[in-house]
Structures are given as C-alpha cells and as structure tokens.
CSV table of C-alpha atoms in Angstrom, one decimal:
chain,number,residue,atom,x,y,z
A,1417,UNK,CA,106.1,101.7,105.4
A,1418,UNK,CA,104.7,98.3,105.0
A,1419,UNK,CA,107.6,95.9,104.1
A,1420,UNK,CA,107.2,93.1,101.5
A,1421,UNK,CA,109.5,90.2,102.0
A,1422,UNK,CA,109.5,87.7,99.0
A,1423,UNK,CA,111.0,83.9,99.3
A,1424,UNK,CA,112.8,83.0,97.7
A,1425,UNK,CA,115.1,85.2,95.9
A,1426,UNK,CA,115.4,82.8,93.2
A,1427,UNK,CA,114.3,79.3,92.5
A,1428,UNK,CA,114.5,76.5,89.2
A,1429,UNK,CA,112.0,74.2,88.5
A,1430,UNK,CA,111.9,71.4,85.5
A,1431,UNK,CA,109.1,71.9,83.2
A,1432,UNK,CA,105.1,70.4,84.4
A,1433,UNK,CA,106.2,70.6,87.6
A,1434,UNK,CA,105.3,73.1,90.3
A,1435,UNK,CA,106.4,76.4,91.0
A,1436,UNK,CA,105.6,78.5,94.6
A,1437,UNK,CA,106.9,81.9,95.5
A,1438,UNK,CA,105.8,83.4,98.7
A,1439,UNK,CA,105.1,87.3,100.0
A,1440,UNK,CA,104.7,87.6,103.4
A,1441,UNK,CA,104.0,91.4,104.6
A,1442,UNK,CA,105.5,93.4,107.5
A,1443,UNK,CA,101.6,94.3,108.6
A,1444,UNK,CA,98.1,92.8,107.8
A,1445,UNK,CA,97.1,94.2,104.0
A,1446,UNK,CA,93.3,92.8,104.4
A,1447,UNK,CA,91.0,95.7,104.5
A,1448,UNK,CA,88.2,94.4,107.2
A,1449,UNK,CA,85.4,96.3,105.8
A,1450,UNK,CA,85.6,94.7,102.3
A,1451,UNK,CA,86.8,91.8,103.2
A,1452,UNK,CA,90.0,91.8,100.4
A,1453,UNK,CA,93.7,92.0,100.7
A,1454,UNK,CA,95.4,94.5,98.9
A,1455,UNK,CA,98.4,92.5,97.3
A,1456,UNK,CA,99.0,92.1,93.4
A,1457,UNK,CA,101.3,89.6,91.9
A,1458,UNK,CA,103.1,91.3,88.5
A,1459,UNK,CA,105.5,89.2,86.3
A,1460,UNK,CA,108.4,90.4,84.7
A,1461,UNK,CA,110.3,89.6,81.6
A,1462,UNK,CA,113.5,90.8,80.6
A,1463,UNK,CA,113.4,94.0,78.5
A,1464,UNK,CA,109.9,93.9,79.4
A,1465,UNK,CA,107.4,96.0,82.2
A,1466,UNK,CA,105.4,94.3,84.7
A,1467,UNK,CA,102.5,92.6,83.7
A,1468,UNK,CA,99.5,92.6,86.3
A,1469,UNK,CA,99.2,88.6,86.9
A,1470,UNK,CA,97.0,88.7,90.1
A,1471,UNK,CA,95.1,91.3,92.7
A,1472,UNK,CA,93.1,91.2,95.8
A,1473,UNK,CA,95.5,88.1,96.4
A,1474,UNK,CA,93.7,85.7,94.2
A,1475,UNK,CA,91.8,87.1,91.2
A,1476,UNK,CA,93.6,86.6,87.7
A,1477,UNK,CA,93.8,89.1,85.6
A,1478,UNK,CA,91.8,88.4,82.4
A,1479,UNK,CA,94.0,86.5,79.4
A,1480,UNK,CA,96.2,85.2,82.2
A,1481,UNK,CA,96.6,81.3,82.1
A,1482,UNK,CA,94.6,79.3,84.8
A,1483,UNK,CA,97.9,77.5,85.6
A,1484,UNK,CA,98.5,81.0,87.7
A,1485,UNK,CA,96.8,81.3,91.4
A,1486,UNK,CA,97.1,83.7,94.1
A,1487,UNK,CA,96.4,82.4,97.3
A,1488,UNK,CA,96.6,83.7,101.4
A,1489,UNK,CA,95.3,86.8,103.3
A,1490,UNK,CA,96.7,88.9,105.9
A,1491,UNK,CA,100.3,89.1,106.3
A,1492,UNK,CA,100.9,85.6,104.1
A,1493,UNK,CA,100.5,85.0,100.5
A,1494,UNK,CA,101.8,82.7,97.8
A,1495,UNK,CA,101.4,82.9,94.0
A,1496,UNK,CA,101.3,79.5,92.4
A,1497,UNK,CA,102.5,78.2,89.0
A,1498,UNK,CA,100.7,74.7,88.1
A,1499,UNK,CA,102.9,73.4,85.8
A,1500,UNK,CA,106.1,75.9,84.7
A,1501,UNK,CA,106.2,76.2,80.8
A,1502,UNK,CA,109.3,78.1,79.3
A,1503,UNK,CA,107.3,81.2,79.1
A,1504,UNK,CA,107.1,81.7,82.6
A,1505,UNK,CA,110.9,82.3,82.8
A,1506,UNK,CA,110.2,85.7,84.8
A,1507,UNK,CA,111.3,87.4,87.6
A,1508,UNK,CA,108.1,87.5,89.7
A,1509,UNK,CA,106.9,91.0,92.3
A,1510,UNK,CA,104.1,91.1,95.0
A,1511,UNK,CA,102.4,94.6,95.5
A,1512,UNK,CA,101.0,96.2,98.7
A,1513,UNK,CA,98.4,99.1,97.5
A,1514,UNK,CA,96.8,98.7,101.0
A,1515,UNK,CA,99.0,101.9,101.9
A,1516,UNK,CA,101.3,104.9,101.0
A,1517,UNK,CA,103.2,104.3,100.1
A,1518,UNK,CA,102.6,101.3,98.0
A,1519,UNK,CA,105.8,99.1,98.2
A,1520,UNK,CA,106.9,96.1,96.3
A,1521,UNK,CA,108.9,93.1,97.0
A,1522,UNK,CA,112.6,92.3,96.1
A,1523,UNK,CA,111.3,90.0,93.5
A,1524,UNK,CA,112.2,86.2,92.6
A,1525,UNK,CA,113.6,85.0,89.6
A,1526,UNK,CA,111.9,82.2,88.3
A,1527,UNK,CA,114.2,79.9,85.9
A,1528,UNK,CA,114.2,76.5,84.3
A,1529,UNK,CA,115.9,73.5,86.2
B,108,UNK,CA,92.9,100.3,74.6
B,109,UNK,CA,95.1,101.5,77.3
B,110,UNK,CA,98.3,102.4,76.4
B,111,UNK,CA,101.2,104.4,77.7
B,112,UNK,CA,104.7,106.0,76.9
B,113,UNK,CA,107.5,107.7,78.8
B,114,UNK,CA,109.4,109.9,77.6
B,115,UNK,CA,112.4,112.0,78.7
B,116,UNK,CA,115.7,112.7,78.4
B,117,UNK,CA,118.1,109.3,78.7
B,118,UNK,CA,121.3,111.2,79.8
B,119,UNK,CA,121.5,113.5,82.9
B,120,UNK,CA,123.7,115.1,85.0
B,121,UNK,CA,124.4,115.2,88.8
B,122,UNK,CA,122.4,117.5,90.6
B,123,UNK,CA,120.1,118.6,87.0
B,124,UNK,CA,116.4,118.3,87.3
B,125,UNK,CA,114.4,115.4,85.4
B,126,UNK,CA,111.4,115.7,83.7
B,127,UNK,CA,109.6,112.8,82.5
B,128,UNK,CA,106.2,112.8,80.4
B,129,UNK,CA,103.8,110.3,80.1
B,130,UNK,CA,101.5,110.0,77.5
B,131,UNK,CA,99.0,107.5,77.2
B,132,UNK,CA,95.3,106.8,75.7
B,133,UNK,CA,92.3,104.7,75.6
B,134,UNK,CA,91.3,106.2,78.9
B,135,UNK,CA,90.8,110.1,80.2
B,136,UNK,CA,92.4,111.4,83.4
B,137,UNK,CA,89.2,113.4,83.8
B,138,UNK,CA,87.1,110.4,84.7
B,139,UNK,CA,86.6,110.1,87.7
B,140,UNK,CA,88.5,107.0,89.8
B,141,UNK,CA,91.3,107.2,87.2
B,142,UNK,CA,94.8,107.5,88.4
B,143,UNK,CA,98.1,107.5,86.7
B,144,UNK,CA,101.5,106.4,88.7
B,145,UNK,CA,105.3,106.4,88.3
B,146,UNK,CA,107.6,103.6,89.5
B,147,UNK,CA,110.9,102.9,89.3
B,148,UNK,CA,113.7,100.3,89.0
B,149,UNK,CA,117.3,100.6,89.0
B,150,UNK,CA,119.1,97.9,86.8
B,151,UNK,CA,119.4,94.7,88.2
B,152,UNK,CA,116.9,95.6,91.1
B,153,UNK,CA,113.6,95.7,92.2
B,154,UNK,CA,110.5,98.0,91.9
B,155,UNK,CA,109.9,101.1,93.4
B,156,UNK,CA,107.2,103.5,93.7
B,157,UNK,CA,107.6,107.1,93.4
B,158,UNK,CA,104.2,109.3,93.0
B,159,UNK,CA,100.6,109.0,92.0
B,160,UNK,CA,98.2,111.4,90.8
B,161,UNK,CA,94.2,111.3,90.4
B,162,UNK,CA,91.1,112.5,88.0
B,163,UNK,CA,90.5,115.2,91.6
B,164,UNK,CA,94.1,116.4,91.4
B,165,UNK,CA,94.7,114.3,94.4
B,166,UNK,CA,98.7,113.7,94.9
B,167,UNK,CA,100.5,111.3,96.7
B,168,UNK,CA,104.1,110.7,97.2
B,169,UNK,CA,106.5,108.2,98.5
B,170,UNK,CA,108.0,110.3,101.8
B,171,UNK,CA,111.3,108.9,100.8
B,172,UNK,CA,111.5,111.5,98.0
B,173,UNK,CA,108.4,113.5,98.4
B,174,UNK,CA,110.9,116.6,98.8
B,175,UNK,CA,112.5,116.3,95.1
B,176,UNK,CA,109.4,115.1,93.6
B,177,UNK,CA,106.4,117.1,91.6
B,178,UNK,CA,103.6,115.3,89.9
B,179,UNK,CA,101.2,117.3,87.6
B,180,UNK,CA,98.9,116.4,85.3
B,181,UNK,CA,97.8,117.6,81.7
B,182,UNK,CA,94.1,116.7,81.2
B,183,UNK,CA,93.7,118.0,77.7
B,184,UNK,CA,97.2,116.5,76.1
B,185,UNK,CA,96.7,113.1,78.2
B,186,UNK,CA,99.9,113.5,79.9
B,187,UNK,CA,100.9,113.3,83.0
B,188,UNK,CA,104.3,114.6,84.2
B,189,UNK,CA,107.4,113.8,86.6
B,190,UNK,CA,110.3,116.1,87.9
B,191,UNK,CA,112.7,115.0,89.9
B,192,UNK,CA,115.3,117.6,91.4
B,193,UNK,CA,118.5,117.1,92.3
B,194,UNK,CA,119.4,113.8,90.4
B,195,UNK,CA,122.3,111.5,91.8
B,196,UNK,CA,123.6,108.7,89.8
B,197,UNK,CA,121.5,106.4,93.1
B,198,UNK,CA,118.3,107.4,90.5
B,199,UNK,CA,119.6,105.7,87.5
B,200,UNK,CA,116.9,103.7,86.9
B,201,UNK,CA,114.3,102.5,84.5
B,202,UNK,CA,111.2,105.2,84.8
B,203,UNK,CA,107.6,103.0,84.2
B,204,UNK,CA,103.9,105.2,84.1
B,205,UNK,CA,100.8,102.8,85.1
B,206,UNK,CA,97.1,103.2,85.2
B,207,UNK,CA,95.1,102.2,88.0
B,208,UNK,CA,91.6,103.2,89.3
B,209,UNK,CA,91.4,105.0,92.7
B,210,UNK,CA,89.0,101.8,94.1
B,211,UNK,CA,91.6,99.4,92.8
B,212,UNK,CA,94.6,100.5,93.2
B,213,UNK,CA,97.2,97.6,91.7
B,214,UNK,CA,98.4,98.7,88.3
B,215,UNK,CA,97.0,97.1,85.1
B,216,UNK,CA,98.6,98.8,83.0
B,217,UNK,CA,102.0,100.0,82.2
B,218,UNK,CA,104.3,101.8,79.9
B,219,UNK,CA,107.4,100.1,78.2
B,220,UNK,CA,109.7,102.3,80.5
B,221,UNK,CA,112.5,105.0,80.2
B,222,UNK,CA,116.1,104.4,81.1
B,223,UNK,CA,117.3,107.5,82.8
B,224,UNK,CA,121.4,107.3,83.6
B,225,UNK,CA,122.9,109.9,85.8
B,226,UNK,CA,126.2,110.4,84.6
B,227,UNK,CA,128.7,113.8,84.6
C-alpha cells in the first residue's frame, strides 16, 4: 500500500496570512503516460464530509476559492492557503487514487492563531 | 445534482453483520465510467477506504478487510450496498458513500455519513 505522510499534524496561523500543509507519498503517484499525479486534497469540517478541494495535485475544484492551490508531483506535494479566513478552520486530507487501495493521509488540523 | 445518503443501522453488536445502503441521485450507476465508493473514519481519526464498485460490476477492495467485505450494487433503485461481517467495536466509525468516475478516480462527491457504534 502506498503510504501518505502529511506535515504537520496540526498547525495555527493568524488571519491573511499563509497557510502550507504538505503530503509527501511512500512511492511516486505520477502516472508517466498522462503526465498527472494522482493526489486529491479534501477539507473537512466538523460534523461535516470531505469536500473535494483539489485533484491531479493542482486543479481546483469548481466553486473553490482561488486562495486554495495544489502544488508538487511525484512523491511531494503541498496544498496552499493564500490568506487563512475563519472558514478555513478544517482539518485538511491528501488522497492517493494512483492505486488499490486508495489511501489517505492522517490529516492536519488547520486552526486560528 | 449529485447527491447521496447512508443509511443503516446506528447500533451493532460484536461479531453481527452490517449492512449499509447508499442511495443517491443525479447520476446512474449504469453509465458507463461511474463508480460509487465507501470510506470510513473512526471518531477522532482519519479516513479510510473500504470498497469501490463500477457501472461494469467491477469490484475492488481494500485487502485489509477484503475478507469481511461485499459490495453490490442496485442499478434500478440507485443504491449501492455494504456488508461488513464480523463487526468489532475497532469498526466504530463514521460510514461515507462517494461518487467518482472510473478515469478520475478522487471523490467529488460525498454523503453526509452514518455513525455506526459497535457496542454489546
């Protein structure tokens, strides 16, 4: 199974400023024939299911604020938040779907400093 | 639109069977590409996932738990359903259906979720 380390487990960050959470994957999750990495970002609120954010590493979902960006290929990735408003108070996944089985990160929880 | 909804029993005991059903519309599991999947995630932890099943019948299963889980599908009702066998209070856990398309494969869309607790 492909093992999806996330760092780190938890951070806070004041409001405007910029927030970085990074995936890095126990094997490479780019598929060489198309050319895309098979890694999805979700966010998760309390009470709430995930909520696709980002796939093939860097394409937002539709009706997801531009502050959100996926970024990296490979084995490293990072999902980058702008400038933190309150609403992104979430506790954040990646996603393999490169193999079976799909596996998912321990998550970080994102809060308010 | 896409929606979906689990639904199952909240309560069971120790070694009982589970079966969870999800319904769901806006899209057909007869199209071909579409695939419905279950995931799960204890309280307090992180995601896990369980089983998937395609328009072609196709099944896949995490080899973790292949042995207790059975994934079937329903084309005319728009369900597609879960047993698990031989439940241990370790599967207490929030129980989440999702869409996603065979040439995709992240999951854009996803039930509000069942909690499931193993209890005697």
């Amino acid at each position: 199974d492909i093992v999806m380390t996330q760092s780190p487990d938890s951070l806070a960050v004041s409001l405007g400023e910029r927030a970085t959470i990074n995936c890095k994957s126990s094997q490479s999750v780019l598929y060489s024939s198309s050319d895309k990495n098979y890694l999805a970002w979700y966010q998760q609120k309390p009470g709430h299911p995930p909520k696709l954010l980002i796939y093939w590493a860097s394409t937002r979902e539709s009706g997801v604020p531009d502050r959100f960006s996926g970024s990296g290929s490979g084995t490293d990735f990072t999902l980058t938040i702008s400038s933190l408003q309150a609403e992104d108070v979430a506790v954040y996944y990646c996603h393999q779907f490169y193999s079976s089985p799909n596996t998912f990160g321990q998550g970080t929880k994102l809060d308010i400093k | 639109q896409i929606t979906l909804k689990e639904s199952g029993p909240t309560l069971v005991k120790p070694t009982q069977t589970l079966t969870l059903t999800c319904s769901f519309s806006g899209f057909s599991l007869s199209t071909s590409g579409v695939g419905v999947g279950w995931i799960r995630q204890p309280p307090g932890e992180a995601l896990e996932w369980l089983a998937l099943i395609y328009w072609d019948d196709d099944k896949r299963y995490n080899p973790s738990l292949k042995s207790r889980l059975t994934i079937t599908k329903d084309t005319s009702k728009n369900q597609v359903v879960l047993t698990v066998t031989y439940m241990d209070p370790s599967d207490t856990a929030t129980y989440y259906c999702a869409h996603r398309h065979y040439q995709d494969g992240y999951f854009d869309y996803w039930g509000q979720g069942a909690l499931v607790t193993v209890s005697s």
